[in-house]
Short mmCIF file of N, CA and C in Angstrom, two decimals:
data_model
loop_
_atom_site.label_atom_id
_atom_site.label_comp_id
_atom_site.label_asym_id
_atom_site.label_seq_id
_atom_site.Cartn_x
_atom_site.Cartn_y
_atom_site.Cartn_z
N MET A 1 -5.05 46.11 96.38
CA MET A 1 -4.32 46.90 97.34
C MET A 1 -2.83 46.58 97.34
N ARG A 2 -2.45 45.39 96.88
CA ARG A 2 -1.03 45.01 96.79
C ARG A 2 -0.34 45.09 98.16
N ARG A 3 -0.99 44.56 99.18
CA ARG A 3 -0.46 44.61 100.55
C ARG A 3 0.80 43.80 100.76
N LEU A 4 1.14 42.92 99.82
CA LEU A 4 2.31 42.06 99.99
C LEU A 4 3.44 42.42 99.02
N GLU A 5 3.40 43.61 98.49
CA GLU A 5 4.44 44.08 97.58
C GLU A 5 5.81 43.93 98.23
N ASP A 6 6.79 43.47 97.46
CA ASP A 6 8.17 43.29 97.93
C ASP A 6 8.31 42.21 99.00
N ARG A 7 7.36 41.29 99.06
CA ARG A 7 7.43 40.17 100.00
C ARG A 7 7.53 38.87 99.22
N VAL A 8 8.02 37.83 99.87
CA VAL A 8 8.07 36.51 99.27
C VAL A 8 7.19 35.59 100.11
N ALA A 9 6.36 34.81 99.44
CA ALA A 9 5.48 33.86 100.12
C ALA A 9 5.81 32.46 99.64
N ILE A 10 6.01 31.55 100.56
CA ILE A 10 6.22 30.14 100.22
C ILE A 10 4.94 29.42 100.65
N VAL A 11 4.25 28.83 99.66
CA VAL A 11 2.99 28.16 99.94
C VAL A 11 3.14 26.68 99.65
N THR A 12 3.05 25.86 100.70
CA THR A 12 3.16 24.40 100.51
C THR A 12 1.78 23.85 100.15
N GLY A 13 1.79 22.79 99.36
CA GLY A 13 0.52 22.20 98.91
C GLY A 13 -0.22 23.13 97.97
N ALA A 14 0.51 23.93 97.21
CA ALA A 14 -0.10 24.98 96.38
C ALA A 14 -0.46 24.52 94.97
N GLY A 15 -0.34 23.23 94.69
CA GLY A 15 -0.67 22.74 93.35
C GLY A 15 -2.15 22.56 93.11
N ARG A 16 -2.92 22.49 94.19
CA ARG A 16 -4.36 22.26 94.05
C ARG A 16 -5.10 22.84 95.27
N GLY A 17 -6.38 22.93 95.15
CA GLY A 17 -7.26 23.24 96.27
C GLY A 17 -6.97 24.54 97.00
N ILE A 18 -7.04 24.47 98.33
CA ILE A 18 -6.87 25.66 99.16
C ILE A 18 -5.48 26.26 98.99
N GLY A 19 -4.45 25.42 98.93
CA GLY A 19 -3.09 25.93 98.74
C GLY A 19 -2.95 26.72 97.46
N LYS A 20 -3.57 26.25 96.39
CA LYS A 20 -3.55 26.96 95.10
C LYS A 20 -4.22 28.32 95.24
N ALA A 21 -5.38 28.33 95.90
CA ALA A 21 -6.11 29.59 96.08
C ALA A 21 -5.29 30.58 96.91
N VAL A 22 -4.61 30.09 97.93
CA VAL A 22 -3.78 30.96 98.76
C VAL A 22 -2.62 31.53 97.94
N ALA A 23 -1.96 30.69 97.15
CA ALA A 23 -0.85 31.15 96.31
C ALA A 23 -1.32 32.21 95.32
N GLU A 24 -2.46 31.99 94.70
CA GLU A 24 -2.99 32.96 93.73
C GLU A 24 -3.34 34.28 94.41
N LEU A 25 -3.94 34.22 95.59
CA LEU A 25 -4.29 35.45 96.31
C LEU A 25 -3.05 36.21 96.74
N MET A 26 -2.04 35.51 97.21
CA MET A 26 -0.80 36.17 97.60
C MET A 26 -0.16 36.87 96.41
N ALA A 27 -0.18 36.22 95.25
CA ALA A 27 0.36 36.83 94.03
C ALA A 27 -0.44 38.07 93.65
N GLU A 28 -1.76 37.99 93.74
CA GLU A 28 -2.61 39.15 93.44
C GLU A 28 -2.30 40.32 94.36
N GLU A 29 -1.88 40.01 95.57
CA GLU A 29 -1.56 41.06 96.54
C GLU A 29 -0.11 41.54 96.41
N GLY A 30 0.61 41.02 95.40
CA GLY A 30 1.93 41.54 95.09
C GLY A 30 3.11 40.70 95.54
N ALA A 31 2.86 39.59 96.22
CA ALA A 31 3.97 38.74 96.69
C ALA A 31 4.59 37.98 95.53
N LYS A 32 5.88 37.72 95.66
CA LYS A 32 6.57 36.78 94.78
C LYS A 32 6.36 35.42 95.44
N VAL A 33 5.80 34.47 94.70
CA VAL A 33 5.33 33.23 95.31
C VAL A 33 6.17 32.02 94.91
N VAL A 34 6.54 31.22 95.91
CA VAL A 34 7.13 29.92 95.67
C VAL A 34 5.98 28.92 95.81
N VAL A 35 5.63 28.28 94.70
CA VAL A 35 4.53 27.31 94.67
C VAL A 35 5.14 25.93 94.92
N ASN A 36 4.98 25.42 96.14
CA ASN A 36 5.56 24.14 96.52
C ASN A 36 4.47 23.08 96.51
N ASP A 37 4.72 22.00 95.76
CA ASP A 37 3.78 20.87 95.75
C ASP A 37 4.51 19.64 95.23
N LEU A 38 4.35 18.52 95.93
CA LEU A 38 4.96 17.27 95.50
C LEU A 38 4.28 16.71 94.26
N GLY A 39 3.04 17.10 94.04
CA GLY A 39 2.30 16.61 92.88
C GLY A 39 1.87 15.17 92.99
N SER A 40 1.71 14.69 94.22
CA SER A 40 1.26 13.31 94.39
C SER A 40 -0.23 13.20 94.11
N ASN A 41 -0.66 12.00 93.84
CA ASN A 41 -2.07 11.73 93.61
C ASN A 41 -2.82 11.84 94.94
N LEU A 42 -4.13 11.86 94.88
CA LEU A 42 -4.92 11.98 96.10
C LEU A 42 -4.68 10.83 97.07
N ASP A 43 -4.27 9.68 96.56
CA ASP A 43 -3.99 8.55 97.44
C ASP A 43 -2.55 8.55 97.96
N GLY A 44 -1.78 9.61 97.60
CA GLY A 44 -0.41 9.74 98.08
C GLY A 44 0.64 9.13 97.17
N SER A 45 0.22 8.45 96.13
CA SER A 45 1.18 7.81 95.22
C SER A 45 1.66 8.79 94.15
N GLY A 46 2.80 8.47 93.58
CA GLY A 46 3.32 9.25 92.46
C GLY A 46 3.82 10.63 92.85
N LEU A 47 4.67 11.17 92.00
CA LEU A 47 5.20 12.53 92.19
C LEU A 47 5.24 13.20 90.83
N SER A 48 4.88 14.47 90.77
CA SER A 48 4.90 15.21 89.52
C SER A 48 5.01 16.70 89.81
N LYS A 49 5.86 17.37 89.08
CA LYS A 49 6.02 18.81 89.23
C LYS A 49 4.93 19.58 88.47
N GLN A 50 4.14 18.87 87.68
CA GLN A 50 3.14 19.50 86.82
C GLN A 50 2.13 20.38 87.56
N PRO A 51 1.53 19.95 88.68
CA PRO A 51 0.57 20.82 89.35
C PRO A 51 1.19 22.17 89.76
N ALA A 52 2.39 22.14 90.31
CA ALA A 52 3.06 23.39 90.72
C ALA A 52 3.36 24.25 89.50
N ASP A 53 3.84 23.63 88.43
CA ASP A 53 4.16 24.37 87.21
C ASP A 53 2.91 25.04 86.62
N GLU A 54 1.78 24.35 86.66
CA GLU A 54 0.54 24.91 86.13
C GLU A 54 0.09 26.14 86.92
N VAL A 55 0.22 26.08 88.24
CA VAL A 55 -0.16 27.22 89.07
C VAL A 55 0.76 28.40 88.79
N VAL A 56 2.05 28.15 88.65
CA VAL A 56 3.01 29.22 88.33
C VAL A 56 2.63 29.87 87.01
N GLU A 57 2.29 29.07 86.02
CA GLU A 57 1.91 29.61 84.72
C GLU A 57 0.67 30.50 84.83
N GLN A 58 -0.31 30.06 85.61
CA GLN A 58 -1.53 30.85 85.80
C GLN A 58 -1.24 32.17 86.50
N ILE A 59 -0.37 32.14 87.49
CA ILE A 59 0.00 33.37 88.21
C ILE A 59 0.71 34.33 87.27
N LYS A 60 1.64 33.80 86.47
CA LYS A 60 2.38 34.66 85.53
C LYS A 60 1.47 35.25 84.46
N GLU A 61 0.47 34.49 84.01
CA GLU A 61 -0.48 34.99 83.01
C GLU A 61 -1.25 36.21 83.54
N LYS A 62 -1.42 36.27 84.85
CA LYS A 62 -2.13 37.39 85.49
C LYS A 62 -1.19 38.52 85.89
N GLY A 63 0.10 38.39 85.51
CA GLY A 63 1.06 39.45 85.80
C GLY A 63 1.84 39.28 87.09
N GLY A 64 1.66 38.16 87.77
CA GLY A 64 2.37 37.92 89.02
C GLY A 64 3.73 37.26 88.81
N GLU A 65 4.47 37.12 89.89
CA GLU A 65 5.77 36.46 89.86
C GLU A 65 5.71 35.21 90.71
N ALA A 66 6.19 34.10 90.13
CA ALA A 66 6.15 32.84 90.87
C ALA A 66 7.17 31.85 90.29
N VAL A 67 7.60 30.93 91.14
CA VAL A 67 8.45 29.82 90.73
C VAL A 67 7.86 28.55 91.36
N SER A 68 8.12 27.42 90.71
CA SER A 68 7.62 26.17 91.25
C SER A 68 8.71 25.42 92.00
N ASN A 69 8.29 24.57 92.92
CA ASN A 69 9.21 23.77 93.70
C ASN A 69 8.48 22.48 94.07
N ALA A 70 9.13 21.34 93.83
CA ALA A 70 8.50 20.06 94.11
C ALA A 70 9.23 19.28 95.21
N ASP A 71 9.99 19.99 96.02
CA ASP A 71 10.71 19.33 97.12
C ASP A 71 9.79 19.05 98.30
N SER A 72 10.13 18.02 99.06
CA SER A 72 9.39 17.70 100.27
C SER A 72 9.77 18.68 101.37
N VAL A 73 8.79 19.07 102.15
CA VAL A 73 9.06 19.94 103.31
C VAL A 73 8.81 19.18 104.61
N SER A 74 8.84 17.84 104.51
CA SER A 74 8.55 17.02 105.69
C SER A 74 9.71 16.95 106.68
N GLU A 75 10.89 17.35 106.22
CA GLU A 75 12.05 17.39 107.11
C GLU A 75 12.70 18.74 107.02
N TYR A 76 13.28 19.20 108.12
CA TYR A 76 13.92 20.51 108.19
C TYR A 76 15.09 20.59 107.26
#
């Protein structure tokens, strides 16, 4: 249905799990998606842009538009 055509969606925690699924669904609905994820390990250690980059690549392969972002959103 492309209900989000001409919209931008910023999805935090979008490198894995529920956040990834939300980002993919928003892209399928026509949104341009900012895939935000710190890429930390499950125990909170480490940082990597790779999870966000992988989701962006998957969205683009399906014809969607997306960019990755690995910045923290913990502060305004």
